[in-house]
Coordinates of C-alpha atoms and ligand atoms in Angstrom, one line a residue:
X1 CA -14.5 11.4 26.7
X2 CA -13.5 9.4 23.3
X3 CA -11.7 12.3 20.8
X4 CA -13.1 11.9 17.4
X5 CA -10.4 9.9 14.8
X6 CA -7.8 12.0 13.8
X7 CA -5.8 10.8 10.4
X8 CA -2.2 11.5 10.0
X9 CA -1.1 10.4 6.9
X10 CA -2.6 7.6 4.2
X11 CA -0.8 5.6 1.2
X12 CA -2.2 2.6 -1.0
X13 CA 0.3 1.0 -2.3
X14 CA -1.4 -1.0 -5.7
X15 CA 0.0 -4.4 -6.5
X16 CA 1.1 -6.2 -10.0
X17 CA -2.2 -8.0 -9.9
X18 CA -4.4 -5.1 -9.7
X19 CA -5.3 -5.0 -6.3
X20 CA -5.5 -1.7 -3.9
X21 CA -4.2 -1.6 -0.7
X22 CA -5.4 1.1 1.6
X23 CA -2.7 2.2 4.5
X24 CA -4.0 4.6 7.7
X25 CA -2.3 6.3 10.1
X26 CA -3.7 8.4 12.5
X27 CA -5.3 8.2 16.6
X28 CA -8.9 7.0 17.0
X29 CA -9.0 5.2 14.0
X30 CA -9.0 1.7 14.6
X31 CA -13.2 2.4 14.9
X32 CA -13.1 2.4 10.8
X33 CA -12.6 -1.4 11.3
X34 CA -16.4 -1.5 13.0
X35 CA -17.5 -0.3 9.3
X36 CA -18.2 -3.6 7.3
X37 CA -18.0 -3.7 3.9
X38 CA -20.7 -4.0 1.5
X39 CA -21.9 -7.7 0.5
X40 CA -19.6 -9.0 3.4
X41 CA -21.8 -10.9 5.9
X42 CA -19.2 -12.7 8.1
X43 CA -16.1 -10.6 9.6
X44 CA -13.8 -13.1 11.5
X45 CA -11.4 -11.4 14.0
X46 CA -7.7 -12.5 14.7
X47 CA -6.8 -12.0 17.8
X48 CA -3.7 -13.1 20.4
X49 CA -4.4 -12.2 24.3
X50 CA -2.8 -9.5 25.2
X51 CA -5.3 -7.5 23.0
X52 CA -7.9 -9.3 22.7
X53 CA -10.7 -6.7 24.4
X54 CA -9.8 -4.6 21.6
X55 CA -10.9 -7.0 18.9
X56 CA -14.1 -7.7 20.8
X57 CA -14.8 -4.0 21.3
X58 CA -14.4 -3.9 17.1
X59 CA -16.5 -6.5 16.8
X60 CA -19.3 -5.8 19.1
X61 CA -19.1 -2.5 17.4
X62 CA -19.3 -3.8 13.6
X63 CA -21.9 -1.4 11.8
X64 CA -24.0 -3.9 10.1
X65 CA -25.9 -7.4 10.0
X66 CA -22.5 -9.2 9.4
X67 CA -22.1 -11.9 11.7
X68 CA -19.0 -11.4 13.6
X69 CA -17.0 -14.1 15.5
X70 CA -13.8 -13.5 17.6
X71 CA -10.9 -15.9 18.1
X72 CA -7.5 -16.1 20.5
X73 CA -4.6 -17.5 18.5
X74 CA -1.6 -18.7 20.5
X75 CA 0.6 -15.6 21.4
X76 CA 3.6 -14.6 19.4
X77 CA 5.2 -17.0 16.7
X78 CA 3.6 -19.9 17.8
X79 CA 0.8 -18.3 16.2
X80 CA 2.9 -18.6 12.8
X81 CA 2.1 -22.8 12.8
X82 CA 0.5 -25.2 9.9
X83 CA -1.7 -26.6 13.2
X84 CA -3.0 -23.0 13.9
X85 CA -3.6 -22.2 9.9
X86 CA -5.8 -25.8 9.6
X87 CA -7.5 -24.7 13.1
X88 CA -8.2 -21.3 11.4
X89 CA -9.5 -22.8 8.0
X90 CA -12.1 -24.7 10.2
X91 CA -13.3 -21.7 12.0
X92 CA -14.0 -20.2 8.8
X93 CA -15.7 -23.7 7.1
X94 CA -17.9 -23.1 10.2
X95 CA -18.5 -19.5 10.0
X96 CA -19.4 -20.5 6.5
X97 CA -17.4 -18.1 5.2
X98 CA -17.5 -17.0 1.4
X99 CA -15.0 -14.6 -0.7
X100 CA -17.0 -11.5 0.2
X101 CA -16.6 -11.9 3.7
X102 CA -13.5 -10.2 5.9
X103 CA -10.7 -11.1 8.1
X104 CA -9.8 -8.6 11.0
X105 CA -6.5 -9.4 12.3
X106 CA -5.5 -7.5 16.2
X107 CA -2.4 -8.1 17.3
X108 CA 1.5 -7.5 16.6
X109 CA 3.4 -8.9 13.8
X110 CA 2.9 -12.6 14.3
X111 CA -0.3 -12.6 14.6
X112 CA -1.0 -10.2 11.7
X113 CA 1.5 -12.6 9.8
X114 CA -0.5 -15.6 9.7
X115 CA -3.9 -14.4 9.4
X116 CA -2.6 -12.5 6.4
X117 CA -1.6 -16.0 5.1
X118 CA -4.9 -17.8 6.3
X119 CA -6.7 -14.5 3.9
X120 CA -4.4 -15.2 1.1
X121 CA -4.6 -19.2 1.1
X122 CA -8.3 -19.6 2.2
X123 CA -10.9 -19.7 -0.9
X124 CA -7.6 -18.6 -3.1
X125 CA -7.9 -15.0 -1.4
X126 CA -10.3 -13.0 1.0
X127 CA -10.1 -10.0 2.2
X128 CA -8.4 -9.3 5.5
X129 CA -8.0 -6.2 7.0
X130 CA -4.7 -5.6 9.4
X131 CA -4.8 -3.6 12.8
X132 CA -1.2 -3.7 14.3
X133 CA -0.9 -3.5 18.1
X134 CA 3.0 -3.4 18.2
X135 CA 5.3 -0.8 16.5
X136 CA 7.2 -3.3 15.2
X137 CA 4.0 -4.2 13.2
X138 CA 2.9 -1.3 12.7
X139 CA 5.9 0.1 11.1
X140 CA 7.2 -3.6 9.6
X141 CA 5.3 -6.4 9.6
X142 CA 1.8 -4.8 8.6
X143 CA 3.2 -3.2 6.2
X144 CA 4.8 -4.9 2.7
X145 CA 2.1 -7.2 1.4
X146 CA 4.8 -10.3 3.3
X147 CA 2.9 -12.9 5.2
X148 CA 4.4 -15.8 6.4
X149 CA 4.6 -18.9 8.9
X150 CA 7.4 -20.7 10.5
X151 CA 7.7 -24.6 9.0
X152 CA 10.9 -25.9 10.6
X153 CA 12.8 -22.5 9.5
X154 CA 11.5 -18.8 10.5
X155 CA 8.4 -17.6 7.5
X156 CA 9.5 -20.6 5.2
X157 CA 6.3 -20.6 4.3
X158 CA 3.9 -17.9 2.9
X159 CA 2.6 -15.5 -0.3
X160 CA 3.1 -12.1 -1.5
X161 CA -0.3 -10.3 -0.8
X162 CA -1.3 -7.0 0.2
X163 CA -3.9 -6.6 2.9
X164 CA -6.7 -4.5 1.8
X165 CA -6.4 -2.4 4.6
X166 CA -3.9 -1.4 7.0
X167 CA -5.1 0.8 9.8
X168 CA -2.3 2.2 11.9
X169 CA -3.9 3.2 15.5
X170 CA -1.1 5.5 17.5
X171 CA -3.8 5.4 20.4
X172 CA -3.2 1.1 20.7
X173 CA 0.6 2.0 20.5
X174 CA 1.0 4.9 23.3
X175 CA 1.0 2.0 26.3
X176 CA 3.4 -0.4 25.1
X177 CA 5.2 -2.2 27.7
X178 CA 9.1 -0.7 27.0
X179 CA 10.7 -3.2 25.6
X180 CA 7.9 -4.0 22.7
X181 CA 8.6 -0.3 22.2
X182 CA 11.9 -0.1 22.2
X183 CA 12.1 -3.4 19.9
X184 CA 9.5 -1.4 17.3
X185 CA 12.4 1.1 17.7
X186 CA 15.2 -0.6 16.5
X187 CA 13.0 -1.0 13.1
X188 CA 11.9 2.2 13.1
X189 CA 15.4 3.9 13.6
X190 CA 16.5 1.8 10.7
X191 CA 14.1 3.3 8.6
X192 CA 15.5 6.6 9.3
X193 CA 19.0 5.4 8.8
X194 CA 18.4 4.0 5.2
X195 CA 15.6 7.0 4.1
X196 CA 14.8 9.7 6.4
X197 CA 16.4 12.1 8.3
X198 CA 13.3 13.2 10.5
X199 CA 13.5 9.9 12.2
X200 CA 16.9 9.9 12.8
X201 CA 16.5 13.5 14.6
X202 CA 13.6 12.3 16.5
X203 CA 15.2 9.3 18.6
X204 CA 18.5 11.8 18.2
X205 CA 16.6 14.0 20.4
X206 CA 14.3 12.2 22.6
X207 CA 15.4 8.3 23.0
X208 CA 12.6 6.1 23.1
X209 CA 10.2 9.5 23.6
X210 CA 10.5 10.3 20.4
X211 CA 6.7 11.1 19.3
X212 CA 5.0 8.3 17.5
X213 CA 2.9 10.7 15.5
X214 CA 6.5 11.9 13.4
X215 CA 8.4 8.8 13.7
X216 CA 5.8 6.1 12.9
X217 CA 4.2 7.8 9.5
X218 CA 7.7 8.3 8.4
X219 CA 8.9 5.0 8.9
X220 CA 6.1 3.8 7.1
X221 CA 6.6 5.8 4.4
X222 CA 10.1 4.4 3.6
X223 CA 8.6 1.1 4.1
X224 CA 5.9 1.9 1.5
X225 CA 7.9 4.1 -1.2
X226 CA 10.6 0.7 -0.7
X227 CA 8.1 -1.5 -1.4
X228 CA 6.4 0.3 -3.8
X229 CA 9.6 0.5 -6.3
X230 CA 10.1 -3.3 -5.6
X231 CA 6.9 -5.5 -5.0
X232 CA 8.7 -8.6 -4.8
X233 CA 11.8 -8.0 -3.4
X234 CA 13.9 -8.4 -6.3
X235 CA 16.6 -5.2 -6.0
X236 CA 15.8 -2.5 -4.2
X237 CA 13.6 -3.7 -1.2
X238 CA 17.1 -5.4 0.0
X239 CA 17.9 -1.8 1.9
X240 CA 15.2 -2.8 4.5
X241 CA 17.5 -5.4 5.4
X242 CA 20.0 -2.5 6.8
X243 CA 21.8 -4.1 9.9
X244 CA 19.9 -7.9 9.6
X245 CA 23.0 -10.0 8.0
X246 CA 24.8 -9.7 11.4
X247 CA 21.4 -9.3 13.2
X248 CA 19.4 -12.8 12.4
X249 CA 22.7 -14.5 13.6
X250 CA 23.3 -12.7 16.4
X251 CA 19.4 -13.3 17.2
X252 CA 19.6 -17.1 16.6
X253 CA 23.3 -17.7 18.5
X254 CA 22.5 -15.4 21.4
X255 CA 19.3 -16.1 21.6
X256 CA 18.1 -12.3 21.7
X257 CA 14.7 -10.8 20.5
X258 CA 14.4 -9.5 16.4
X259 CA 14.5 -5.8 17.6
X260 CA 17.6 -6.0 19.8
X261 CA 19.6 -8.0 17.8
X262 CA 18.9 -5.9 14.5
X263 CA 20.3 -2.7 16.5
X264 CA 23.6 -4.8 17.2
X265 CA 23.6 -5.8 13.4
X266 CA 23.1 -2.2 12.5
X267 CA 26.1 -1.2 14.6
X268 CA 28.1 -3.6 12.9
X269 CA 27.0 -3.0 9.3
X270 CA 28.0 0.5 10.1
X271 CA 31.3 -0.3 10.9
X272 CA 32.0 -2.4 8.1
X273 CA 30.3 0.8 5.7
X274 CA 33.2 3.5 7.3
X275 CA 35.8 0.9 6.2
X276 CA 34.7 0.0 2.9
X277 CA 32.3 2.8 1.6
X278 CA 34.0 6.0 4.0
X279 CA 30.9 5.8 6.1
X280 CA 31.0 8.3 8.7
X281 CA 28.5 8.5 10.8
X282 CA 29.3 5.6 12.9
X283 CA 29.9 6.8 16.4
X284 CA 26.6 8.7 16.1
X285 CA 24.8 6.1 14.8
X286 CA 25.8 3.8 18.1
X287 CA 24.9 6.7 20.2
X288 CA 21.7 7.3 18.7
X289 CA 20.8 3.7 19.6
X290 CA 22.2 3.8 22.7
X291 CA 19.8 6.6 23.7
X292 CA 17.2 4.5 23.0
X293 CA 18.0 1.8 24.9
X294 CA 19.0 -0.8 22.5
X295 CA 22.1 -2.9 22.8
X296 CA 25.1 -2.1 20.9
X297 CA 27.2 -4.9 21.6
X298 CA 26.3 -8.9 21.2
X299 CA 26.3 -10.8 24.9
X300 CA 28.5 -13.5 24.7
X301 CA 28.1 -15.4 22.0
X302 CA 29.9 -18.7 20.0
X303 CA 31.4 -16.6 17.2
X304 CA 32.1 -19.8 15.0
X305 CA 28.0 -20.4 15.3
X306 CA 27.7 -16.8 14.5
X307 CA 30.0 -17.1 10.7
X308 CA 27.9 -20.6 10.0
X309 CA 24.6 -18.6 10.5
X310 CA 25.5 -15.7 8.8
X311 CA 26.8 -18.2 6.1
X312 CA 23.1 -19.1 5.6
X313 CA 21.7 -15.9 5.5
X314 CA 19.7 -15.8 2.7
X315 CA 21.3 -12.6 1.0
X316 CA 24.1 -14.8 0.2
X317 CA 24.6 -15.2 -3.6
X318 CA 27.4 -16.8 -5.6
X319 CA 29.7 -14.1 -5.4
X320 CA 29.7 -14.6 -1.5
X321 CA 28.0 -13.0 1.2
X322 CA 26.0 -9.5 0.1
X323 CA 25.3 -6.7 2.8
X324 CA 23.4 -3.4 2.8
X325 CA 25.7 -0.5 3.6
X326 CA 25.3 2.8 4.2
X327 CA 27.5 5.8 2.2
X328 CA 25.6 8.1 4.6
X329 CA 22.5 8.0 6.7
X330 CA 20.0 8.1 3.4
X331 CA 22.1 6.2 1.0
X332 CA 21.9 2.6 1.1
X333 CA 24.3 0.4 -0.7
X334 CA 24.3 -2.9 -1.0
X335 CA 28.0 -4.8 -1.6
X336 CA 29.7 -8.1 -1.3
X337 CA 32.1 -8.4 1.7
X338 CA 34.6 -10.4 2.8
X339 CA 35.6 -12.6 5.5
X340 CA 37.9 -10.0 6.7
X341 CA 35.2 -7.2 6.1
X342 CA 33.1 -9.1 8.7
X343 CA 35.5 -9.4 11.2
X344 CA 35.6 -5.7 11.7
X345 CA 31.8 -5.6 12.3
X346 CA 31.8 -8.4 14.3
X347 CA 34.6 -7.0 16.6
X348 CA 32.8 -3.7 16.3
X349 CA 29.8 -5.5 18.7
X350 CA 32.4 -7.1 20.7
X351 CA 32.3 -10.5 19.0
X352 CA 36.4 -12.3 18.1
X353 CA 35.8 -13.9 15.1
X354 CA 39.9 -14.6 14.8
Ligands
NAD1 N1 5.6 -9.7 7.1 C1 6.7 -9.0 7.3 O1 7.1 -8.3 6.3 C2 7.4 -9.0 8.6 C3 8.3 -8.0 8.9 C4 8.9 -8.0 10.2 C5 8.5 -8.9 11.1 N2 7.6 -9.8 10.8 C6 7.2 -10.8 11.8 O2 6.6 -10.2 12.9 C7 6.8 -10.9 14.0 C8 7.3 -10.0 15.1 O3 6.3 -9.0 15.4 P1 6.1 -8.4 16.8 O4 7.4 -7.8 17.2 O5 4.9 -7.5 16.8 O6 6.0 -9.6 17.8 P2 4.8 -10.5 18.2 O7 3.7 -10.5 17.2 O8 5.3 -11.8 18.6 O9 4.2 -9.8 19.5 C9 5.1 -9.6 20.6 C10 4.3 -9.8 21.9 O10 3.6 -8.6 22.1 C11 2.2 -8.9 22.5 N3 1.4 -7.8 22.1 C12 0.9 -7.4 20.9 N4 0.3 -6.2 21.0 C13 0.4 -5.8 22.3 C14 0.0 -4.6 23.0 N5 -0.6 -3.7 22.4 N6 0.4 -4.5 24.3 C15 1.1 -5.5 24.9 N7 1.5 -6.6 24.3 C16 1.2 -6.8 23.0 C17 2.0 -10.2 21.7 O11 0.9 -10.9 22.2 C18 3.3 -10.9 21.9 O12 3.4 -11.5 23.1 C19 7.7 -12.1 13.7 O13 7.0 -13.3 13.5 C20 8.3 -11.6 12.4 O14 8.7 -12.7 11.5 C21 7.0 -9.9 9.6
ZN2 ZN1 13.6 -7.0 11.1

């Protein structure tokens, strides 16, 4: 028998241009998205396959006239193309969509990604609304007002724009195959190392079993409080990039997904923080992630490719290559290290960068 919704928690976050964005967390609430807004006439669902019942259920559901049409996109990031964006402003040319009308986007981060740039681009802005089926999406991605697609580089392309609506259904999250979850995890646990405590105690705890209904509200309310103080990324919104200097290089040379290679840049960013900012919580960071299953040391890996990539990371400035720290779990600092700095880290994850 269906429960009635339950909501957890809600934020909006409003942005420099005015606009409102609405953020829901709770279980048996993804139904909200059947309610159409008023004036809209056309709702246009984003979907990829995995979940793409659940966007038809929505849609067949929707509480009104509005016309509703449901489309696959290709899974994961090659979702996050130019080819799939012009494929999607046809769909809507035929759906003869106006600025009233809504975008539903079902699906994990990708997906939720480029339909938040197809909202933001098409007619110079409609409304899309933003149902993450991933905890990495629902605790990241969804969450921020970032959309983005892939052009030669990773999100090269895309616009600052809130979604109007986030809702956050713990019900679509409770099956996740393990390793989506544990991926979500690493994201989550960061959260809880930069800004909260109850996070941190949760995964101490239980490993992967920590209960989404504490772990996921709190780890979107760092994401939201971060973003809040910093719409557009200019200062303080940097702490969110806690472990992802060492991690994007360690994804790209080693070829590992987001999630798992963020844990191993996390363990490294931690070592580098007890030598140069007295960290100490180091060991129980690594343990902590080690309960949840995520790696803790890189596989082998070119380390040479490892320095050129983190060379590129775009939190370089003049002054040389800037990293997010931690003093202690909670206080996030972000400082300029050196070569030498980074050796430590990398040896800290098993990679030689004599
Ligand atoms: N906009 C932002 O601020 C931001 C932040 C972090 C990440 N991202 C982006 O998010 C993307 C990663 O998101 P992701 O980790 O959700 O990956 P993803 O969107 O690629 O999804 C991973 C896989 O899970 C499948 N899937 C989705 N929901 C499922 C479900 N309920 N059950 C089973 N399978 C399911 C997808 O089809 C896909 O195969 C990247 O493109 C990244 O750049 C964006
Ligand atoms: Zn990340």
């Amino acid at each position: 028998m269906q429960q009635s919704p339950k909501l957890i928690r809600e934020w909006s976050i409003r942005s420099p241009d005015g606009y409102v964005s609405e953020i829901q967390v709770g279980r048996g609430v993804a139904v909200a998205l059947a309610g159409v807004p008023d004036r809209c006439s056309r709702v246009a669902f984003f979907t990829q396959p995995p979940v793409a019942t659940i966007a038809a259920n929505l849609a067949e559901a929707a509480s009104s006239d509005a016309v509703t049409d449901v489309r696959e996109f290709p899974d994961g990031d090659a979702a996050k193309d130019l080819a799939v964006v012009a494929d999607a402003y046809a769909w809507l040319n035929s759906l003869e969509f106006t600025r009233d009308d809504l975008i539903v986007a079902v699906g994990g981060g990708a997906l939720t990604d480029v339909a938040g740039f197809v909202a933001a681009t098409y007619l110079r802005g409609v409304q899309v609304a933003y149902l993450p089926t991933t905890l990495l999406g629902a605790v990241d991605a969804a969450i921020g007002g970032k959309t983005g697609i892939n052009v030669q580089g990773k999100n090269l392309a895309g616009v600052f724009r809130h979604p109007q609506k986030v809702i956050v259904d713990l019900d679509l999250l409770d099956e996740l195959p393990e390793a989506l979850l544990a991926e979500g995890a690493a994201e989550t646990i960061k959260a809880g190392f930069i800004a909260e405590p109850i996070i941190v105690s949760a995964y101490e705890a239980h490993g992967l079993g920590a209960s989404l209904d504490v772990v996921v509200p709190e780890a979107i309310a760092v994401k939201v409080r971060t973003v809040k103080a910093d719409f557009h990324e200019s200062g303080l919104r940097a702490i969110l990039n806690y472990g992802h200097t060492v991690g994007h290089a360690v994804e790209v040379a080693a070829g590992l997904p987001h999630g798992y290679a963020v844990a191993i840049g996390m363990v490294a960013a931690g070592a580098i923080s007890e030598v140069k900012v007295g960290f100490e919580g180091f060991e129980r960071q690594r343990k902590i992630l080690e309960k949840i299953g995520l790696p803790t040391v890189s596989p082998p890996v070119d380390a040479g490719l490892v320095g050129t990539l983190m060379g590129r990371d775009k939190k370089r400035d003049r002054g040389g290559l800037r990293m997010v720290l931690l003093k202690e779990f909670g206080q996030p600092i972000v400082r300029h290290v050196t070569d030498d700095d980074l050796r430590v880290g990398l040896a800290a994850v098993g990679i030689d960068a004599a």
